Amino acid sequence: MRKHIVILGAGFSGMWSALSAARLVDLHQQEGIDITVIAPQPELRVRPRFYETQVTSLTAPLQPLFNATGVNFIQGTVSDICIENKEVTFHNATNNKQHLHYDRLILATGSNLRHTFVAGVEQHAFNLDQIESAALLEQHINGLAQHAQSVARNTIVVCGGGFTGIEMAMELPARLRNILGDEAKTRVVVVERGPVPGARYSQALRDVIMQASTELGVEWLVNAQVEQIDAQGITLKDGQRIASKTVIWTVGVQASALTAHIPAPRDAQGRLHVNHRLQVEGYEDIYATGDVAYAATDDKGNHALMTCQHAILLGKFAGNNAAASLLSVEPLPYRQENYVTCLDLGAWGAVYTEGWDQQVKLTRAKAKKLKLSITSELIYPPKAEKAAAFEMADPLAPFV
Ligand SMILES: Cc1cc2nc3c(=O)[nH]c(=O)nc-3n(C[C@H](O)[C@H](O)[C@H](O)COP(=O)(O)OP(=O)(O)OC[C@H]3O[C@@H](n4cnc5c(N)ncnc54)[C@H](O)[C@@H]3O)c2cc1C
């Protein structure tokens, strides 16, 4: 009987899971294993670049790559996972409900902004979480010049001073100048609940972020909690009011809702606990990877973060191990000792750190050059050629 590996999601981890599983099956010349990816689109959406302009162009086609590597693709959105029957339910491209049996399931459906009860966020705030919402934000910013000049028009508030909020905020002074002209008195404010900017980061990284903020004129409001957002601006819990036509919400990320269909331990962000083979705790035939997996990266207590660098390698290990279990070959324990960050700081440049203690290794133009090579080359899919794709899909191939 043929066996079936079904992968839900075609993001960084889903794509690499598929390629890695296909690689191992090919290596063992096994003809009886099918690999299928189900996702709403046959394309990789490059989420780490959604703070940039021309957002709708930040995708890469996957169908040619899947054709070249023998991976099946089904366009669809999964709504249910039935563990007892080993079956997923999805709506296909023409919105018909269908079911698909799996022998091994790889959950790779990513993450999204967490719902918040802060008043007005859903109605009035923009976000850059998904390509559609990021494109709406870009369209809105590009249209600001058509509004009458006012403080609210010239002010952008970014709620949340994490990596996403910082990269977005640092980009905005130059963008606003382009759109409103050099003479316009513009303002970019980061509203942060923590006691200092970047409280979670190393002192060295914080210092660089503050230097760039000062030089670019990006303001930080710390110890600040949002009470309400409306069409004219934002009100903080201490009563402060900032008039703004553009409030961007970047606070809180959670794992895909499909994780809730698997009754297993999850972390505070909804990620499924997995073992070193990336099997979901208690389920030998279900793997979780990328933003839906809570996985130890080493023996020192570090865990994968919701980042591309983790999603890519987690994907390669999950695909390899799902295929290995069907081929009865030894799985590879997931390990990812290295951890780096490369943060875009707009016209100032960028900052690159190494290690979990975030030692600053490069800044300004040198870091920016590295950032560009990461976001425009390293994280993109490989060429649609079997040999090249399989070489890169090897979980033990060099990576960051
Ligand atoms: C604005 C922003 C900036 C970021 N910046 C960085 C950065 O600088 N560096 C970094 O390392 N990381 C960054 N990240 C995080 C990074 O993008 C994620 O960690 C990464 O995309 C996770 O990969 P993934 O494969 O788990 O999920 P995703 O890439 O989100 O892919 C999920 C896939 O699942 C599909 N899917 C979802 N639901 C279903 C369903 N019900 N049925 C079928 N398919 C489904 C989606 O369509 C998609 O194909 C950023 C994220 C955002 C939003």
Short mmCIF file of N, CA and C in Angstrom, two decimals, residues 20 23-24 28 104 275-279 284 287 316-335 394-396:
data_model
loop_
_atom_site.label_atom_id
_atom_site.label_comp_id
_atom_site.label_asym_id
_atom_site.label_seq_id
_atom_site.Cartn_x
_atom_site.Cartn_y
_atom_site.Cartn_z
N SER A 20 12.62 18.27 1.95
CA SER A 20 13.47 17.36 2.71
C SER A 20 12.92 15.94 2.71
N ARG A 23 13.57 14.55 -0.67
CA ARG A 23 15.00 14.22 -0.81
C ARG A 23 15.29 12.83 -0.24
N LEU A 24 14.79 12.57 0.96
CA LEU A 24 15.10 11.29 1.60
C LEU A 24 14.46 10.12 0.86
N HIS A 28 16.54 7.01 -1.04
CA HIS A 28 16.31 5.58 -0.77
C HIS A 28 15.58 4.90 -1.93
N ARG A 104 1.62 10.16 7.66
CA ARG A 104 2.37 11.10 8.50
C ARG A 104 1.85 12.49 8.19
N ASN A 275 9.11 16.57 20.46
CA ASN A 275 10.35 15.95 20.92
C ASN A 275 11.48 16.26 19.94
N HIS A 276 12.65 15.67 20.15
CA HIS A 276 13.79 16.04 19.31
C HIS A 276 13.64 15.54 17.87
N ARG A 277 12.67 14.64 17.64
CA ARG A 277 12.39 14.25 16.24
C ARG A 277 11.36 15.18 15.60
N LEU A 278 10.80 16.09 16.40
CA LEU A 278 9.76 17.04 16.02
C LEU A 278 8.38 16.40 15.93
N GLN A 279 8.24 15.24 16.58
CA GLN A 279 6.91 14.63 16.71
C GLN A 279 6.18 15.33 17.85
N GLU A 284 3.04 9.78 17.43
CA GLU A 284 4.21 9.40 16.62
C GLU A 284 4.06 9.77 15.15
N TYR A 287 3.87 15.54 13.14
CA TYR A 287 5.03 16.41 13.37
C TYR A 287 4.56 17.86 13.35
N LYS A 316 13.26 21.36 7.56
CA LYS A 316 14.12 20.32 6.97
C LYS A 316 14.15 19.07 7.85
N PHE A 317 14.22 19.26 9.17
CA PHE A 317 14.27 18.10 10.07
C PHE A 317 12.91 17.38 10.11
N ALA A 318 11.82 18.16 10.13
CA ALA A 318 10.49 17.52 10.22
C ALA A 318 10.22 16.67 8.99
N GLY A 319 10.52 17.22 7.81
CA GLY A 319 10.29 16.47 6.57
C GLY A 319 11.15 15.22 6.52
N ASN A 320 12.41 15.39 6.86
CA ASN A 320 13.35 14.26 6.86
C ASN A 320 12.85 13.16 7.80
N ASN A 321 12.44 13.56 9.00
CA ASN A 321 12.09 12.56 10.01
C ASN A 321 10.75 11.88 9.72
N ALA A 322 9.82 12.63 9.13
CA ALA A 322 8.55 11.99 8.74
C ALA A 322 8.82 10.93 7.68
N ALA A 323 9.67 11.27 6.70
CA ALA A 323 10.00 10.30 5.65
C ALA A 323 10.80 9.14 6.24
N ALA A 324 11.74 9.45 7.14
CA ALA A 324 12.58 8.41 7.75
C ALA A 324 11.72 7.37 8.45
N SER A 325 10.65 7.83 9.12
CA SER A 325 9.82 6.88 9.87
C SER A 325 9.08 5.93 8.93
N LEU A 326 8.75 6.39 7.71
CA LEU A 326 8.10 5.50 6.75
C LEU A 326 9.10 4.58 6.05
N LEU A 327 10.35 5.06 5.97
CA LEU A 327 11.39 4.27 5.30
C LEU A 327 12.11 3.34 6.27
N SER A 328 11.74 3.46 7.56
CA SER A 328 12.41 2.71 8.63
C SER A 328 13.91 2.98 8.66
N VAL A 329 14.28 4.25 8.49
CA VAL A 329 15.68 4.62 8.69
C VAL A 329 15.76 5.53 9.91
N GLU A 330 16.95 5.68 10.46
CA GLU A 330 17.14 6.47 11.69
C GLU A 330 16.76 7.94 11.46
N PRO A 331 15.97 8.53 12.34
CA PRO A 331 15.68 9.96 12.21
C PRO A 331 16.89 10.79 12.65
N LEU A 332 16.85 12.08 12.36
CA LEU A 332 17.92 12.98 12.80
C LEU A 332 17.38 13.86 13.91
N PRO A 333 18.03 13.87 15.08
CA PRO A 333 17.55 14.75 16.14
C PRO A 333 17.75 16.23 15.77
N TYR A 334 16.71 17.03 15.93
CA TYR A 334 16.80 18.47 15.62
C TYR A 334 17.73 19.16 16.59
N ARG A 335 18.69 19.89 16.04
CA ARG A 335 19.58 20.74 16.84
C ARG A 335 19.84 22.01 16.05
N ASP A 394 18.92 19.03 2.67
CA ASP A 394 19.55 18.14 3.65
C ASP A 394 19.61 18.87 5.01
N PRO A 395 19.01 18.31 6.04
CA PRO A 395 19.01 19.00 7.34
C PRO A 395 20.43 19.27 7.86
N LEU A 396 21.41 18.48 7.40
CA LEU A 396 22.77 18.66 7.90
C LEU A 396 23.62 19.56 6.98
#
